[in-house]
Coordinates of C-alpha atoms and ligand atoms in Angstrom, one line a residue:
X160 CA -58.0 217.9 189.9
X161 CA -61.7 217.7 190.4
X162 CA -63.3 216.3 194.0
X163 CA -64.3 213.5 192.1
X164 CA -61.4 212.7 190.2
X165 CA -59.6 212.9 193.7
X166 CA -62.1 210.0 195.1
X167 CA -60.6 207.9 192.9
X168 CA -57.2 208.2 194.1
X169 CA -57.6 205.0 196.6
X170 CA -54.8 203.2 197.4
X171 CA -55.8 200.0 194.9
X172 CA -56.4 202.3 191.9
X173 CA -52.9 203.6 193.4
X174 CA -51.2 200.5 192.9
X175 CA -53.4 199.7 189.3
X176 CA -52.0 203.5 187.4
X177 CA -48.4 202.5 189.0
X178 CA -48.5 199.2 187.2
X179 CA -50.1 200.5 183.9
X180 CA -47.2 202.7 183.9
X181 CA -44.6 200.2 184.0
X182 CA -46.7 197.7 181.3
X183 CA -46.9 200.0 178.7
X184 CA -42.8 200.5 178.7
X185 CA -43.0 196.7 179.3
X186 CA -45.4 196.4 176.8
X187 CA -47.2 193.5 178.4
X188 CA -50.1 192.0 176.9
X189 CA -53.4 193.0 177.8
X190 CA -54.2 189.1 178.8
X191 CA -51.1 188.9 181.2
X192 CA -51.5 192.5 182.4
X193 CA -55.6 191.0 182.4
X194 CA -54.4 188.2 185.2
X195 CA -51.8 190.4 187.3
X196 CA -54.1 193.3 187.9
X197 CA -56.8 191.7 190.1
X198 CA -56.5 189.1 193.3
X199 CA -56.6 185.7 192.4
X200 CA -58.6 185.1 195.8
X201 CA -60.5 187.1 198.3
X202 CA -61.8 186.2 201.6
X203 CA -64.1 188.0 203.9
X204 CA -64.4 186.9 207.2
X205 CA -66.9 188.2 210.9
X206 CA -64.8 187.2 213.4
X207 CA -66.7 187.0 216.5
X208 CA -65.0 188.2 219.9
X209 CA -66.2 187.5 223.7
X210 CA -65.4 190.9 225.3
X211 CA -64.7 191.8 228.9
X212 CA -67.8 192.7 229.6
X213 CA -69.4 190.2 228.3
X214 CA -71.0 191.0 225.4
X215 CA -70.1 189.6 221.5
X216 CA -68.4 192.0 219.4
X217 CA -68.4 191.4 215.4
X218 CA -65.0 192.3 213.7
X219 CA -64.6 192.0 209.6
X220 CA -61.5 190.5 208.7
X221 CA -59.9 190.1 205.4
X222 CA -57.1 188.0 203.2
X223 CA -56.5 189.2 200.3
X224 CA -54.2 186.2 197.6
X225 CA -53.0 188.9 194.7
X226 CA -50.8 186.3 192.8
X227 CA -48.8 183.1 193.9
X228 CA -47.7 182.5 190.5
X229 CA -43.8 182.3 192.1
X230 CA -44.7 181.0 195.5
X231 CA -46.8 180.7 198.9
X232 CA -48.9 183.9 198.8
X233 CA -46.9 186.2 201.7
X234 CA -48.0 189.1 203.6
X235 CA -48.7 190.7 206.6
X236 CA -51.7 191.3 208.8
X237 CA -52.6 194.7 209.4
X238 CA -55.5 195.7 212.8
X239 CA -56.4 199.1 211.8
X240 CA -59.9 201.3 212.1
X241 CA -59.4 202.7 208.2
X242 CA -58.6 198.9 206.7
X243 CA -61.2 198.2 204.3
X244 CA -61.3 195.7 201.0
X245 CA -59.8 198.0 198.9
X246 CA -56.6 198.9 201.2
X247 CA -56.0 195.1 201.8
X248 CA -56.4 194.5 197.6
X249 CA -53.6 197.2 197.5
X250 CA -51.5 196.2 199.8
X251 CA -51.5 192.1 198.7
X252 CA -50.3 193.6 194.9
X253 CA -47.8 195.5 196.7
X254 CA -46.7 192.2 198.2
X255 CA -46.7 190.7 195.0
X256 CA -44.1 193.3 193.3
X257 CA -42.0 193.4 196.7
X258 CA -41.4 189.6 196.1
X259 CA -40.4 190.2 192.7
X260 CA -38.4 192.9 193.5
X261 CA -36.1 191.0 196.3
X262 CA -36.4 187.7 194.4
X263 CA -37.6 185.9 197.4
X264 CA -39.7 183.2 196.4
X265 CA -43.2 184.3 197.2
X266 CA -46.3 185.9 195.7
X267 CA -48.3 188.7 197.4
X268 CA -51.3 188.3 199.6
X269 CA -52.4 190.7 202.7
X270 CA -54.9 190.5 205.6
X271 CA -56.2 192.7 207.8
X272 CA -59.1 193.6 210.6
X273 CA -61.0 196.4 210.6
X274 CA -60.3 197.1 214.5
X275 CA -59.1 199.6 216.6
X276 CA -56.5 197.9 218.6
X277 CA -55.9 200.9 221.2
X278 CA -59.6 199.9 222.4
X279 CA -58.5 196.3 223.2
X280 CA -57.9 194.7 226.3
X281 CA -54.8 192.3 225.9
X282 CA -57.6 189.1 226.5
X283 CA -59.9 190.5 223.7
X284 CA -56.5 191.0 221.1
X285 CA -55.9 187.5 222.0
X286 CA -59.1 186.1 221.2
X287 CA -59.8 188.4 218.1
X288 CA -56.3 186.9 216.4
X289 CA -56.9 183.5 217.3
X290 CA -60.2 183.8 215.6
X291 CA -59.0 185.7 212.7
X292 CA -57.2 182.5 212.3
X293 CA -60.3 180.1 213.1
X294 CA -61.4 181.9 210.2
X295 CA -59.0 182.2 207.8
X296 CA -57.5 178.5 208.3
X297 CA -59.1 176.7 205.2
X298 CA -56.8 179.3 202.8
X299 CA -53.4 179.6 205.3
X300 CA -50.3 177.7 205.8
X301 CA -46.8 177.0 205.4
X302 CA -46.8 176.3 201.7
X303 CA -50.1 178.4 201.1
X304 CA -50.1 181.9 202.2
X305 CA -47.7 183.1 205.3
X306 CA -48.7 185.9 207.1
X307 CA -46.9 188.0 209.2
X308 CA -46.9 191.4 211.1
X309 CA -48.1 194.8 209.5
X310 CA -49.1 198.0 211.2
X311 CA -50.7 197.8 215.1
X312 CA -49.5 194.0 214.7
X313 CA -46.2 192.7 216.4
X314 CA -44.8 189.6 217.2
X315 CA -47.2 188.7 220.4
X316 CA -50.2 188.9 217.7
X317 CA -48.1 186.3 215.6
X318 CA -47.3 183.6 218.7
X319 CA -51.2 183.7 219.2
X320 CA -51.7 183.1 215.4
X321 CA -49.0 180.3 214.8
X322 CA -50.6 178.7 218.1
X323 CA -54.0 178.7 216.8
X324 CA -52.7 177.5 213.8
X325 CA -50.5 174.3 215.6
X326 CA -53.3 173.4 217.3
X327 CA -56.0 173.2 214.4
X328 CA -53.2 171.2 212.0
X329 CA -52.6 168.8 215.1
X330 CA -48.9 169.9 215.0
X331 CA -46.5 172.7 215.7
X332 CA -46.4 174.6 212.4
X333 CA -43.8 177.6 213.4
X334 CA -43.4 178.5 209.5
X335 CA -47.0 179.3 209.0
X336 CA -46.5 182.4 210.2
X337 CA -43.3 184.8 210.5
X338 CA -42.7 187.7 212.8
X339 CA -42.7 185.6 215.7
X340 CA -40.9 186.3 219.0
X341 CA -37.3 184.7 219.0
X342 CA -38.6 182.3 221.5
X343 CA -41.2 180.8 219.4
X344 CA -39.1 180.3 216.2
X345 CA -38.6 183.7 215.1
X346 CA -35.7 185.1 213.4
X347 CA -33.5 187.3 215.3
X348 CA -33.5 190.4 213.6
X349 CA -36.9 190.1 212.4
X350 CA -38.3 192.8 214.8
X351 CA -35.8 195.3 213.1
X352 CA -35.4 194.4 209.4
X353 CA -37.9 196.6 207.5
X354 CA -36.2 199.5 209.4
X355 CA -32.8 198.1 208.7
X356 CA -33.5 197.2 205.4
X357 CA -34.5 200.7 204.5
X358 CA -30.6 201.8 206.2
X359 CA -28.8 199.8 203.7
X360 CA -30.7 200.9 200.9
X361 CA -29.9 204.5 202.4
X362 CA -26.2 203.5 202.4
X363 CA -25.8 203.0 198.8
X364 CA -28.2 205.7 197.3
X365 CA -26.0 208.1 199.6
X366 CA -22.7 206.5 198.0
X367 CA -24.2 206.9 194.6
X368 CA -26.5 210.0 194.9
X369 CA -25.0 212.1 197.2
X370 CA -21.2 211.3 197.9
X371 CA -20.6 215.2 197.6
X372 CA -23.1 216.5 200.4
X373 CA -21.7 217.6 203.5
X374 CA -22.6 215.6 206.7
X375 CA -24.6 214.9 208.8
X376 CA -27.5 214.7 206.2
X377 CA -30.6 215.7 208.0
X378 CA -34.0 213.9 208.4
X379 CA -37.5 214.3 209.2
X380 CA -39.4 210.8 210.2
X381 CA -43.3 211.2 209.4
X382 CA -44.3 207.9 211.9
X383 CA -42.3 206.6 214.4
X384 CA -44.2 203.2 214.7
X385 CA -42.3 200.2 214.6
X386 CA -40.8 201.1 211.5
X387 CA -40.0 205.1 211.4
X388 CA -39.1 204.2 215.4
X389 CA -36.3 201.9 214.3
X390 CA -35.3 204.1 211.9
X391 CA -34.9 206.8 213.9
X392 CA -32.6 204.1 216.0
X393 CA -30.8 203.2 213.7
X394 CA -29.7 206.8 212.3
X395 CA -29.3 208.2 215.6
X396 CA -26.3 205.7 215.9
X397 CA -25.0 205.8 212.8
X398 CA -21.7 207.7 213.5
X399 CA -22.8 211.3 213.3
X400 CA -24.0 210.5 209.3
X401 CA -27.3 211.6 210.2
X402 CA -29.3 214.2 212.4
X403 CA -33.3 214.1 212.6
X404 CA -34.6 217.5 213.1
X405 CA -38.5 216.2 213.0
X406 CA -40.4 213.7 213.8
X407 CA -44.6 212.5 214.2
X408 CA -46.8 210.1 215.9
X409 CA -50.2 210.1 215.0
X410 CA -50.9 213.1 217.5
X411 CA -48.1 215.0 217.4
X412 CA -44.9 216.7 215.3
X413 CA -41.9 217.9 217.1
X414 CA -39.0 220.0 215.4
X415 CA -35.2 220.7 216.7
X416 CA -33.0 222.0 214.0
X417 CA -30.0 220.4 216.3
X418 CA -31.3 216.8 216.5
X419 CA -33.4 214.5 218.5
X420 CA -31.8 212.3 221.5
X421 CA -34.0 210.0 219.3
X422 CA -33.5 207.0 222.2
X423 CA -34.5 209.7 224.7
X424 CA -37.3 210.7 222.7
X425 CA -38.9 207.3 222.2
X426 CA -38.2 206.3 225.8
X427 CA -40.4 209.5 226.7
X428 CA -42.8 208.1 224.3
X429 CA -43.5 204.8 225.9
X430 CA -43.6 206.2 229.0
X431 CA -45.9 209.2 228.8
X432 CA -47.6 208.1 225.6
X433 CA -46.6 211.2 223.5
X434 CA -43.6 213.2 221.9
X435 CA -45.2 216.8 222.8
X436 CA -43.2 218.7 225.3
X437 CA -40.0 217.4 224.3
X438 CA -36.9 219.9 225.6
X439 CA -35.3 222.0 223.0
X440 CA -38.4 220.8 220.7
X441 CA -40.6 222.5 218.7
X442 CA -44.6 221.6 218.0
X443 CA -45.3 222.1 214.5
X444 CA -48.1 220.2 212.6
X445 CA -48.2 217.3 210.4
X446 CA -47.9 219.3 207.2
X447 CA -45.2 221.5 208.2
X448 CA -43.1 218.1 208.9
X449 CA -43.8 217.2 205.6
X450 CA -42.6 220.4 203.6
X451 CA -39.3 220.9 206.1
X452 CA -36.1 221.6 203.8
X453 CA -34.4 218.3 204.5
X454 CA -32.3 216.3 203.1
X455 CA -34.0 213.1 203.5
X456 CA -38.2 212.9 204.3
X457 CA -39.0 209.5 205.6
X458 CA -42.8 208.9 205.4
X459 CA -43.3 205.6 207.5
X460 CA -47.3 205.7 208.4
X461 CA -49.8 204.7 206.3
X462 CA -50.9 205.1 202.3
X463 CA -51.5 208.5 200.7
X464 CA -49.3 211.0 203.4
X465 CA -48.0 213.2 199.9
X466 CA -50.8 213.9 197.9
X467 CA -51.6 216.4 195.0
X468 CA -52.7 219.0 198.1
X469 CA -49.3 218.8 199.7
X470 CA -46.5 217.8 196.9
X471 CA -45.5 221.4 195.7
X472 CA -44.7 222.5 199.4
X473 CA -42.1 219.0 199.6
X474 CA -38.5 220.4 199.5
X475 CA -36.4 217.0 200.7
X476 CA -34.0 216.2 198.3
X477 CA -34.6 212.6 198.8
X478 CA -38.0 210.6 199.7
X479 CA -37.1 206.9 201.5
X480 CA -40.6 205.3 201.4
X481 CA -40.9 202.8 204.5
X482 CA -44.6 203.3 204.5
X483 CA -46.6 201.6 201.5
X484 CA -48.0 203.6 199.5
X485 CA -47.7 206.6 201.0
X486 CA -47.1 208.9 197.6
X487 CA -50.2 208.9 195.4
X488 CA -49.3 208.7 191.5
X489 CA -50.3 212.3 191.0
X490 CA -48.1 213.8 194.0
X491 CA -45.2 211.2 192.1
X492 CA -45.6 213.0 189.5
X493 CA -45.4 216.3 190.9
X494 CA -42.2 215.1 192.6
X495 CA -40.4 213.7 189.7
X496 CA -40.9 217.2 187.9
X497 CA -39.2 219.2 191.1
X498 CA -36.3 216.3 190.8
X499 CA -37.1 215.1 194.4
X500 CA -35.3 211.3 194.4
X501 CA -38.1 208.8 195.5
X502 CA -36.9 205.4 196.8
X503 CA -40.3 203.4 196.7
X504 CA -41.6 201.4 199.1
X505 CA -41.9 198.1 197.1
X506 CA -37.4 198.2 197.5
X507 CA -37.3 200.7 200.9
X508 CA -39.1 198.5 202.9
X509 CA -38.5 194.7 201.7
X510 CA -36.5 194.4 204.6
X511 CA -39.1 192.6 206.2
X512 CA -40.6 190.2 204.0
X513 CA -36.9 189.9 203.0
X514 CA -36.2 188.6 207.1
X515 CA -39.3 186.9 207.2
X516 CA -38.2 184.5 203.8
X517 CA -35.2 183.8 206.1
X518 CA -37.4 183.2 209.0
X519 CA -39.5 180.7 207.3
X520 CA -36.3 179.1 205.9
X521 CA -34.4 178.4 209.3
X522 CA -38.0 177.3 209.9
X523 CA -38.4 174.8 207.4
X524 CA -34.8 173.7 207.9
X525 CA -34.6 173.5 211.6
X526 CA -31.7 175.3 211.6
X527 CA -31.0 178.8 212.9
X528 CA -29.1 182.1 212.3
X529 CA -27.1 184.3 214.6
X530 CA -27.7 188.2 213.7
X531 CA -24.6 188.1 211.7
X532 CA -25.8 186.0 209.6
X533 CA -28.7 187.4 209.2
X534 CA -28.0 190.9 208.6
X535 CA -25.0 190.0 205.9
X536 CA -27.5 188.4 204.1
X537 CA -30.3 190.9 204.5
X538 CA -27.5 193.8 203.8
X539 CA -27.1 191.7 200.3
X540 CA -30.4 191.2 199.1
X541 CA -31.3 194.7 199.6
X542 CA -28.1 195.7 198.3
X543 CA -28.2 193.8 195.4
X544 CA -32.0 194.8 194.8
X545 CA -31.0 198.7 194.7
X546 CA -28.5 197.7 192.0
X547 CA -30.7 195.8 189.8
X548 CA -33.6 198.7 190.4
X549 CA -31.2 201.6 189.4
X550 CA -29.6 199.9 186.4
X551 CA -33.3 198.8 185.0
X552 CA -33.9 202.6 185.6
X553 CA -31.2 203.4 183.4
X554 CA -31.8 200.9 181.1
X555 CA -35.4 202.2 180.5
X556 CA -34.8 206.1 181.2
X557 CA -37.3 206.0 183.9
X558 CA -37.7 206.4 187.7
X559 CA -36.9 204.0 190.0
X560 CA -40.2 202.3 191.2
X561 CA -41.8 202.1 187.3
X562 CA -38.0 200.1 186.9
X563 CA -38.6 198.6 190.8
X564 CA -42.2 197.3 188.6
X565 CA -41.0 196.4 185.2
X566 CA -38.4 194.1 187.0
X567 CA -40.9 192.4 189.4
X568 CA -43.8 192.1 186.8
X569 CA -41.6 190.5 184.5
X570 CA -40.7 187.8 186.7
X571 CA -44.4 187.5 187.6
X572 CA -45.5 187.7 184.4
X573 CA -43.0 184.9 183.3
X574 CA -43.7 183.0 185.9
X575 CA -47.1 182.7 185.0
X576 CA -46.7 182.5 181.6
X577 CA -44.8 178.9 182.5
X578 CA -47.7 177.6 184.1
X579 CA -50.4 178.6 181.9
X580 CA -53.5 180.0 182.2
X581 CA -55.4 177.4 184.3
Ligands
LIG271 N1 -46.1 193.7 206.5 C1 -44.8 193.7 206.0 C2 -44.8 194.4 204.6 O1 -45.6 195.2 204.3 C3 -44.1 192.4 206.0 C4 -44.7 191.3 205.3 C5 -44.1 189.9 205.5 O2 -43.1 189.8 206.3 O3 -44.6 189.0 205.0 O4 -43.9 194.2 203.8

C-alpha cells in the first residue's frame, strides 16, 4: 500500500469501507446507503476557558448527530489532544450501529474537545465542561441527544455537564446525561459496564469457540484506561480462567509470562503514575505487546492500534475489541486470512451505552436498580446480541462485525425507511 493510499485510512473512511462491505451483501440501495453514510448534523463549537493564571484559553469542541432515525442521538464525550472532525464523525456512526446492534433505542451521535486533559487544573476541567455544554445546549437533552463518558472523560465530567444542563433548562434534568456518579442519578454499574460487557461476550465466544483449550487462556491488554483497567479486574478474578501476561499504558509495556497481580499492578499505577518497574515484569515495547502469542489480545486504547504495518506479526487466536476502531479494514483483512477470531468493537464494547440505556431509564422512571439487576440484564442483552451476531454470520457466510453491520443497518435502514425521507 502506497503513503498515500495509507493517508486515507482515517478512522471515518474506516467506518465508510466497513459499512460498504456489509451493504453490498445487504444490497441496500444507493439512496438509503446515500442517508446512512453521512451525519445528519454537525456542530462546531470555541469553548472559551478562564485559566488559573488568568488568561482565556480557546478550546474546539465538537457533536457530531450520525442518525436518530430509532431514537435520541446517544454518545459519549471524548477530551483528547488527537480528536479532530473526522474522529468524532467516526465515532457518532459507530454509535449509530452499536445501538442497532444491542437494540437499545437510540441513534448515534459523539462529541468531543480537542484538549489535553493531563494539562488541566481540576477548576479549568470544570469550567471547560460546563462550557462545552453552554455551547452545545440548543442541540442536547433528554429526548435529543444524551451524552455520556468516553476516553479522559469520567463520571465527575458528567455531574458538571448534567448540572450545567439543570440549571440552563430551569430544572434538574438527571437523564440528559448518563455516566453519572451514583450519587447524582447514576446507574450502579455504569462505571464498569463496557469492561463487563466485553466479559460476557468473552464467556460465550469461549463456550462456543474454544470449549477445548486448556486453561487459564492467556491475555495481553493494550490500554489499561478505564476500560482495559477493568478488564484486567475483572479477569484477574475470574477463577483462574484467565492469566494476563502483558499489559500498556500510553508510556509503557510490561511482560510476565506467569501473570500480573493485575490489582497490585494498577494500585502501583495510581500511585506512582506508571507500570515500569513492576517485580517479576518485563519492559517490552508497544509492538511487541501487540504480536505476543496469546490466546486473547485486547486492544482497549484508541482507533487504528493494528494496522497494515503490524497485522502479519499478530499471533492471538482471538481479538476482543473494547477500543473503537482500533483494527483498520486493511489489517481486518489481513487477520481474517491468518483465521485470527475478531470480536468487533460495535458488540465488545456495548456494555456501556447498553448501562447507560438503563441509566436513562431508572432516570426517566424514577425508579432505581440494585447491581443485580443490573448486571442480569446487561449479561442478557450482550448475551443475546452475540447470539444474533454469530447466527447473521452464519446466515451470510461472513465475519462477525460485516454480520454485527448488516444487522444494525437493517434496523436503521428500516427505521428510516418508516419515516420517510423528510
Ligand atoms: N463512549 C461509550 C461508547 O463509545 C459510551 C457511550 C454512551 O454510553 O452513550 O460506547
Amino acid at each position: 500500500m502506497t503513503i498515500k493510499e495509507m493517508e486515507r485510512e482515517t478512522p471515518f473512511q474506516n467506518a465508510l469501507n466497513q459499512l460498504e462491505k456489509a451493504c453490498d451483501i445487504l444490497q441496500v440501495e444507493s439512496d438509503a446507503l446515500n442517508i446512512i453514510r453521512e451525519p445528519q448534523k454537525t456542530m462546531l463549537a470555541s469553548i472559551p476557558v478562564k485559566m488559573d493564571n488568568g488568561e482565556t484559553r480557546v478550546f474546539q469542541g465538537y457533536r457530531v448527530q450520525h442518525n436518530n432515525a430509532r431514537g435520541p442521538y446517544k454518545g459519549g464525550i471524548r477530551f483528547h489532544p488527537n480528536v479532530d472532525l473526522d474522529e468524532v464523525k467516526a465515532l457518532a456512526f459507530w454509535m449509530s450501529v452499536k445501538t442497532g446492534v444491542l437494540d437499545v433505542p437510540y441513534g448515534g451521535a459523539k462529541g468531543g474537545v480537542t484538549v489535553d486533559v493531563k494539562e488541566l487544573s481540576p477548576g479549568e476541567l470544570e469550567r471547560l465542561s460546563r462550557g462545552f455544554v453552554r455551547q452545545f445546549y440548543p442541540i442536547i437533552g433528554p429526548d435529543t441527544d444524551i451524552p455520556a463518558p468516553d476516553a479522559y472523560t469520567n463520571p465527575q465530567i458528567m455531574a458538571w455537564m448534567m448540572d450545567e444542563y439543570s440549571i440552563l433548562a430551569g430544572q434538574k434534568t438527571p437523564a440528559a446525561f448518563t455516566g453519572k456518579p451514583v450519587e447524582n442519578g447514576g446507574s450502579i454499574d455504569r462505571d464498569t459496564s463496557t469492561s463487563q460487557g466485553g466479559v460476557y461476550v468473552l464467556e460465550e465466544v469461549i463456550k462456543h469457540r474454544f470449549k477445548d483449550r486448556k486453561k487459564p487462556l492467556t491475555v495481553a491488554i493494550y490500554g489499561i484506561g478505564n476500560v482495559g483497567g477493568g478488564v484486567a479486574e475483572i479477569l484477574h478474578y475470574a477463577n483462574n480462567d484467565f492469566k494476563i501476561v502483558a499489559l500498556s499504558d500510553s508510556k509503557n509495556a510490561v511482560y510476565n509470562e506467569k501473570g500480573f497481580d493485575v490489582p497490585f499492578l494498577m494500585a502501583k499505577k495510581n500511585e506512582e503514575g506508571t507500570i515500569a518497574g513492576f517485580n517479576g515484569a518485563k519492559e517490552i515495547s508497544h509492538e511487541e505487546l501487540l504480536a505476543l502469542d496469546v490466546d486473547i489480545l485486547i486492544p482497549a486504547a484508541l482507533e487504528n492500534t493494528i494496522t497494515v504495518e503490524n497485522a502479519n506479526g499478530i499471533r492471538a487466536k482471538m481479538i476482543l475489541e473494547l477500543a473503537n476502531g482500533p483494527i483498520t479494514p486493511e489489517a481486518e483483512r489481513i487477520l481474517l486470512k491468518n483465521n485470527t477470531l475478531i470480536i468487533p468493537d460495535i458488540l465488545a464494547n456495548a456494555g456501556g451505552v447498553t448501562v447507560s440505556y438503563f441509566e436513562w431509564s431508572q432516570n426517566k422512571s424514577g425508579y432505581y436498580w440494585d447491581s443485580s439487576e443490573v448486571q442480569a440484564k446487561l449479561s442478557k442483552k450482550m448475551k443475546s446480541a452475540y447470539k444474533n451476531v454469530l447466527e447473521t454470520s452464519k446466515t451470510y457466510k461472513t465475519d462477525l462485525r460485516t454480520a454485527a453491520y448488516i444487522l444494525a443497518v437493517s434496523k436503521i435502514v428500516k427505521a428510516q425507511e418508516n419515516l420517510g425521507v423528510r
